[in-house]
Amino acid sequence: MQTIYCFFITDPPLYCFFIIDPTLASKLLSTLQRFGSMSGYIINPQKSEFIPINAAAKNIPSNLIPFKVNNKTFKFLGIWISSCYKDLYKTNYLPMLESLITRNLEKHKSKFRLMDTWVFWCKRASILR
């Protein structure tokens, strides 16, 4: 069974790593630290999160990874990232569709209120004639 990791490091530039072998996580972190020492880029572990993708990755001890371990979801650039791709529709698109529908309904309700008011005054004017 393969263990897959995904790293989203929230400070620009964005890094996303899929690690198949769990022993490569420490090598990846040392590579990122060497890159940071040369470029001046510093990884902020308080802002960075680690989300395990499969069951084997969830069994890795959290002390091996300096990032916050999140087993469910986290928000990245306005999109909820989840460990299960099947949850992406439920966590991202359904709330967006719901908010779009309610905004559209509110917009149309205000238009109908204006039209009802206009029809009311036209009827009243025709009665007065």
Coordinates of N, CA and C in Angstrom, one line a residue:
M1 N 0.8 -1.2 0.0 CA 0.0 0.0 0.0 C 0.9 1.2 0.0
Q2 N 0.5 2.2 -0.8 CA 1.3 3.4 -0.9 C 0.8 4.5 0.1
T3 N 1.7 5.2 0.7 CA 1.3 6.3 1.5 C 1.5 7.6 0.8
I4 N 0.4 8.4 0.7 CA 0.5 9.6 -0.1 C 0.3 10.8 0.9
Y5 N 1.2 11.8 0.8 CA 1.1 13.0 1.6 C 0.9 14.2 0.6
C6 N 0.2 15.2 1.1 CA 0.1 16.4 0.3 C 0.4 17.6 1.2
F7 N 1.4 18.3 0.8 CA 1.8 19.5 1.6 C 1.3 20.8 0.9
F8 N 0.5 21.6 1.5 CA 0.1 22.9 1.1 C 0.8 23.9 2.0
I9 N 1.8 24.6 1.6 CA 2.5 25.5 2.4 C 1.9 26.9 2.0
T10 N 1.3 27.6 3.0 CA 0.4 28.7 2.7 C 1.1 30.0 2.4
D11 N 2.4 30.1 2.6 CA 3.1 31.3 2.2 C 3.5 31.2 0.8
P12 N 3.3 32.2 0.0 CA 3.7 32.1 -1.4 C 5.2 31.9 -1.5
P13 N 5.7 31.2 -2.5 CA 5.0 30.4 -3.5 C 4.4 29.1 -2.9
L14 N 3.3 28.7 -3.5 CA 2.6 27.5 -3.1 C 3.4 26.2 -3.4
Y15 N 3.5 25.4 -2.4 CA 4.1 24.1 -2.7 C 3.1 23.0 -2.4
C16 N 3.0 22.1 -3.3 CA 2.1 20.9 -3.1 C 2.9 19.7 -3.4
F17 N 3.1 18.9 -2.4 CA 4.0 17.7 -2.6 C 3.1 16.4 -2.3
F18 N 3.2 15.5 -3.2 CA 2.6 14.2 -2.9 C 3.8 13.2 -2.7
I19 N 3.9 12.7 -1.5 CA 5.0 11.8 -1.1 C 4.4 10.4 -0.9
I20 N 5.0 9.5 -1.7 CA 4.6 8.1 -1.6 C 5.2 7.3 -0.5
D21 N 6.5 7.6 -0.3 CA 7.2 6.9 0.8 C 7.3 7.7 2.0
P22 N 6.8 7.2 3.2 CA 6.8 8.1 4.4 C 8.2 8.5 4.9
T23 N 9.2 7.7 4.5 CA 10.6 8.1 4.9 C 11.1 9.4 4.1
L24 N 10.4 9.7 3.0 CA 10.8 10.8 2.2 C 10.3 12.2 2.9
A25 N 9.5 12.1 3.8 CA 9.0 13.4 4.4 C 10.1 14.2 5.1
S26 N 11.0 13.5 5.8 CA 12.1 14.2 6.5 C 13.1 14.7 5.4
K27 N 13.3 14.0 4.3 CA 14.2 14.4 3.3 C 13.6 15.7 2.6
L28 N 12.3 15.7 2.4 CA 11.6 16.8 1.8 C 11.7 18.1 2.7
L29 N 11.5 17.9 4.0 CA 11.7 19.0 4.9 C 13.1 19.6 4.9
S30 N 14.1 18.7 4.9 CA 15.5 19.2 4.9 C 15.8 19.9 3.6
T31 N 15.2 19.4 2.4 CA 15.4 20.1 1.2 C 14.8 21.5 1.2
L32 N 13.6 21.6 1.8 CA 12.9 22.9 1.9 C 13.7 23.8 2.8
Q33 N 14.3 23.3 3.8 CA 15.1 24.1 4.7 C 16.4 24.6 4.0
R34 N 17.0 23.7 3.2 CA 18.2 24.1 2.5 C 17.8 25.2 1.4
F35 N 16.7 25.0 0.8 CA 16.2 26.0 -0.2 C 16.0 27.3 0.5
G36 N 15.4 27.3 1.7 CA 15.1 28.5 2.5 C 16.4 29.2 2.9
S37 N 17.4 28.5 3.2 CA 18.7 29.1 3.6 C 19.4 29.8 2.5
M38 N 19.2 29.3 1.3 CA 19.8 29.9 0.1 C 19.0 31.1 -0.4
S39 N 17.6 30.9 -0.4 CA 16.8 31.9 -1.0 C 16.2 33.0 0.0
G40 N 16.3 32.7 1.3 CA 15.8 33.6 2.3 C 14.3 33.3 2.6
Y41 N 13.8 32.3 1.9 CA 12.4 31.9 2.1 C 12.3 31.0 3.4
I42 N 11.4 31.4 4.3 CA 11.2 30.7 5.5 C 9.8 30.1 5.6
I43 N 9.7 28.8 5.9 CA 8.4 28.2 6.1 C 7.9 28.4 7.5
N44 N 6.7 28.9 7.5 CA 6.1 29.2 8.8 C 5.2 28.0 9.2
P45 N 5.7 27.2 10.2 CA 5.0 26.0 10.6 C 3.6 26.3 11.2
Q46 N 3.4 27.5 11.8 CA 2.1 27.8 12.4 C 1.1 28.1 11.4
K47 N 1.5 28.5 10.2 CA 0.5 28.7 9.1 C 0.3 27.5 8.2
S48 N 1.3 26.6 8.2 CA 1.3 25.5 7.3 C 0.5 24.3 7.9
E49 N -0.1 23.6 7.1 CA -0.9 22.4 7.5 C -0.6 21.2 6.7
F50 N -0.7 20.1 7.4 CA -0.5 18.8 6.7 C -1.8 18.0 6.8
I51 N -2.2 17.5 5.6 CA -3.4 16.7 5.6 C -3.1 15.3 5.0
P52 N -3.3 14.3 5.7 CA -3.1 12.9 5.2 C -4.2 12.6 4.2
I53 N -3.8 11.9 3.1 CA -4.7 11.6 2.1 C -5.3 10.2 2.3
N54 N -4.6 9.2 2.7 CA -5.1 7.9 2.9 C -4.9 7.4 4.3
A55 N -5.4 6.2 4.6 CA -5.4 5.6 6.0 C -4.0 5.4 6.5
A56 N -3.1 5.0 5.7 CA -1.7 4.8 6.1 C -1.0 6.1 6.5
A57 N -1.4 7.2 5.8 CA -0.8 8.5 6.2 C -1.3 9.0 7.5
K58 N -2.5 8.6 7.8 CA -3.1 9.1 9.1 C -2.5 8.4 10.3
N59 N -1.7 7.3 10.1 CA -1.1 6.6 11.2 C 0.3 7.2 11.5
I60 N 0.8 8.1 10.7 CA 2.1 8.7 10.9 C 2.1 9.6 12.2
P61 N 3.0 9.5 13.1 CA 3.0 10.3 14.3 C 3.2 11.8 14.0
S62 N 2.4 12.6 14.6 CA 2.4 14.1 14.3 C 3.8 14.7 14.7
N63 N 4.6 14.1 15.6 CA 5.8 14.7 15.9 C 6.9 14.6 14.8
L64 N 6.7 13.8 13.8 CA 7.6 13.7 12.7 C 7.4 14.9 11.7
I65 N 6.3 15.5 11.8 CA 5.9 16.6 10.8 C 5.8 17.9 11.6
P66 N 6.5 19.0 11.3 CA 6.5 20.2 12.1 C 5.2 21.0 11.8
F67 N 4.4 20.6 10.9 CA 3.2 21.4 10.6 C 2.0 20.9 11.4
K68 N 1.0 21.7 11.4 CA -0.3 21.4 12.1 C -0.9 20.2 11.3
V69 N -1.3 19.1 11.9 CA -1.9 18.0 11.3 C -3.4 18.2 11.3
N70 N -4.0 18.2 10.1 CA -5.5 18.4 10.0 C -6.0 17.2 9.3
N71 N -6.9 16.4 9.9 CA -7.4 15.2 9.3 C -8.7 15.4 8.5
K72 N -9.3 16.6 8.6 CA -10.5 16.8 7.9 C -10.4 17.8 6.7
T73 N -10.6 19.0 7.0 CA -10.5 20.0 5.9 C -9.8 21.3 6.4
F74 N -9.3 22.1 5.5 CA -8.8 23.4 5.8 C -9.0 24.3 4.6
K75 N -9.1 25.6 4.9 CA -9.4 26.5 3.8 C -8.1 27.1 3.2
F76 N -8.0 27.0 1.9 CA -6.8 27.5 1.2 C -7.2 28.4 0.1
L77 N -6.9 29.6 0.1 CA -7.3 30.6 -1.0 C -8.8 30.5 -1.3
G78 N -9.6 30.4 -0.2 CA -11.1 30.4 -0.4 C -11.7 29.1 -0.7
I79 N -10.9 28.1 -0.9 CA -11.4 26.7 -1.3 C -11.1 25.8 -0.1
W80 N -12.1 25.0 0.2 CA -11.9 24.0 1.3 C -11.2 22.8 0.7
I81 N -10.0 22.5 1.2 CA -9.3 21.3 0.8 C -9.6 20.2 1.8
S82 N -9.9 19.0 1.3 CA -10.3 17.9 2.2 C -9.4 16.7 1.8
S83 N -9.4 15.8 2.8 CA -8.6 14.5 2.6 C -9.3 13.6 1.6
C84 N -10.6 13.7 1.4 CA -11.3 12.9 0.5 C -11.9 13.7 -0.6
Y85 N -11.5 13.4 -1.8 CA -11.9 14.2 -3.0 C -13.4 14.2 -3.2
K86 N -14.1 13.2 -2.6 CA -15.6 13.1 -2.8 C -16.3 14.2 -1.9
D87 N -15.6 14.7 -0.9 CA -16.2 15.8 -0.1 C -16.1 17.1 -0.7
L88 N -15.3 17.3 -1.8 CA -15.0 18.6 -2.3 C -16.3 19.2 -2.9
Y89 N -17.2 18.5 -3.5 CA -18.5 19.0 -4.0 C -19.3 19.5 -2.8
K90 N -19.4 18.7 -1.8 CA -20.3 19.0 -0.7 C -19.7 20.3 0.1
T91 N -18.4 20.4 0.2 CA -17.9 21.5 1.0 C -17.7 22.7 0.3
N92 N -17.6 22.7 -1.1 CA -17.3 23.9 -1.8 C -18.5 24.4 -2.7
Y93 N -19.0 23.5 -3.5 CA -20.0 23.9 -4.5 C -21.4 24.1 -3.9
L94 N -21.8 23.2 -3.0 CA -23.2 23.3 -2.5 C -23.4 24.6 -1.7
P95 N -22.5 25.0 -0.8 CA -22.6 26.3 -0.1 C -22.6 27.5 -1.1
M96 N -21.8 27.4 -2.2 CA -21.7 28.5 -3.2 C -23.0 28.6 -3.9
L97 N -23.5 27.4 -4.4 CA -24.8 27.4 -5.1 C -25.9 28.0 -4.2
E98 N -25.9 27.6 -2.9 CA -27.0 28.1 -2.0 C -26.9 29.6 -1.9
S99 N -25.7 30.1 -1.7 CA -25.6 31.6 -1.6 C -25.9 32.3 -2.9
L100 N -25.6 31.7 -4.0 CA -26.0 32.3 -5.3 C -27.5 32.4 -5.5
I101 N -28.1 31.3 -5.1 CA -29.6 31.2 -5.2 C -30.3 32.2 -4.3
T102 N -29.8 32.3 -3.1 CA -30.4 33.2 -2.1 C -30.2 34.7 -2.6
R103 N -29.0 35.0 -3.1 CA -28.7 36.3 -3.6 C -29.6 36.7 -4.8
N104 N -29.8 35.7 -5.7 CA -30.6 35.9 -6.9 C -32.1 36.1 -6.4
L105 N -32.6 35.3 -5.5 CA -33.9 35.5 -5.0 C -34.1 36.8 -4.4
E106 N -33.2 37.3 -3.6 CA -33.3 38.6 -3.0 C -33.3 39.7 -4.0
K107 N -32.5 39.6 -5.0 CA -32.4 40.6 -6.1 C -33.7 40.6 -6.8
H108 N -34.3 39.5 -7.2 CA -35.6 39.5 -7.9 C -36.8 39.9 -7.0
K109 N -36.7 39.6 -5.7 CA -37.8 40.1 -4.8 C -37.8 41.6 -4.8
S110 N -36.7 42.2 -4.8 CA -36.7 43.7 -4.8 C -37.2 44.2 -6.1
K111 N -36.9 43.6 -7.2 CA -37.5 44.0 -8.5 C -39.0 43.9 -8.5
F112 N -39.5 42.8 -8.0 CA -40.9 42.5 -8.0 C -41.6 43.5 -7.1
R113 N -41.0 43.9 -6.0 CA -41.5 44.9 -5.1 C -41.7 46.2 -5.8
L114 N -40.7 46.6 -6.5 CA -40.8 47.9 -7.3 C -41.9 47.8 -8.3
M115 N -42.0 46.6 -9.0 CA -43.0 46.5 -10.1 C -44.4 46.5 -9.4
D116 N -44.5 45.8 -8.3 CA -45.8 45.8 -7.6 C -46.2 47.2 -7.2
T117 N -45.3 48.0 -6.7 CA -45.6 49.4 -6.3 C -46.0 50.2 -7.5
W118 N -45.3 50.0 -8.6 CA -45.6 50.7 -9.9 C -47.0 50.3 -10.4
V119 N -47.4 49.0 -10.4 CA -48.7 48.6 -10.8 C -49.7 49.1 -9.8
F120 N -49.5 49.2 -8.5 CA -50.4 49.7 -7.6 C -50.7 51.2 -7.9
W121 N -49.7 52.0 -8.2 CA -49.9 53.4 -8.5 C -50.6 53.6 -9.8
C122 N -50.3 52.7 -10.8 CA -51.0 52.8 -12.1 C -52.5 52.5 -11.9
K123 N -52.8 51.5 -11.2 CA -54.2 51.1 -10.9 C -54.9 52.2 -10.2
R124 N -54.3 52.8 -9.2 CA -54.9 53.9 -8.4 C -55.1 55.1 -9.3
A125 N -54.2 55.4 -10.2 CA -54.3 56.5 -11.1 C -55.5 56.3 -12.1
S126 N -55.6 55.0 -12.6 CA -56.7 54.7 -13.5 C -58.1 54.8 -12.8
I127 N -58.1 54.5 -11.5 CA -59.4 54.6 -10.8 C -59.8 56.1 -10.6
L128 N -58.8 56.9 -10.4 CA -59.0 58.3 -10.2 C -59.5 59.0 -11.4
R129 N -59.2 58.5 -12.6 CA -59.6 59.1 -13.8 C -61.0 58.9 -14.0

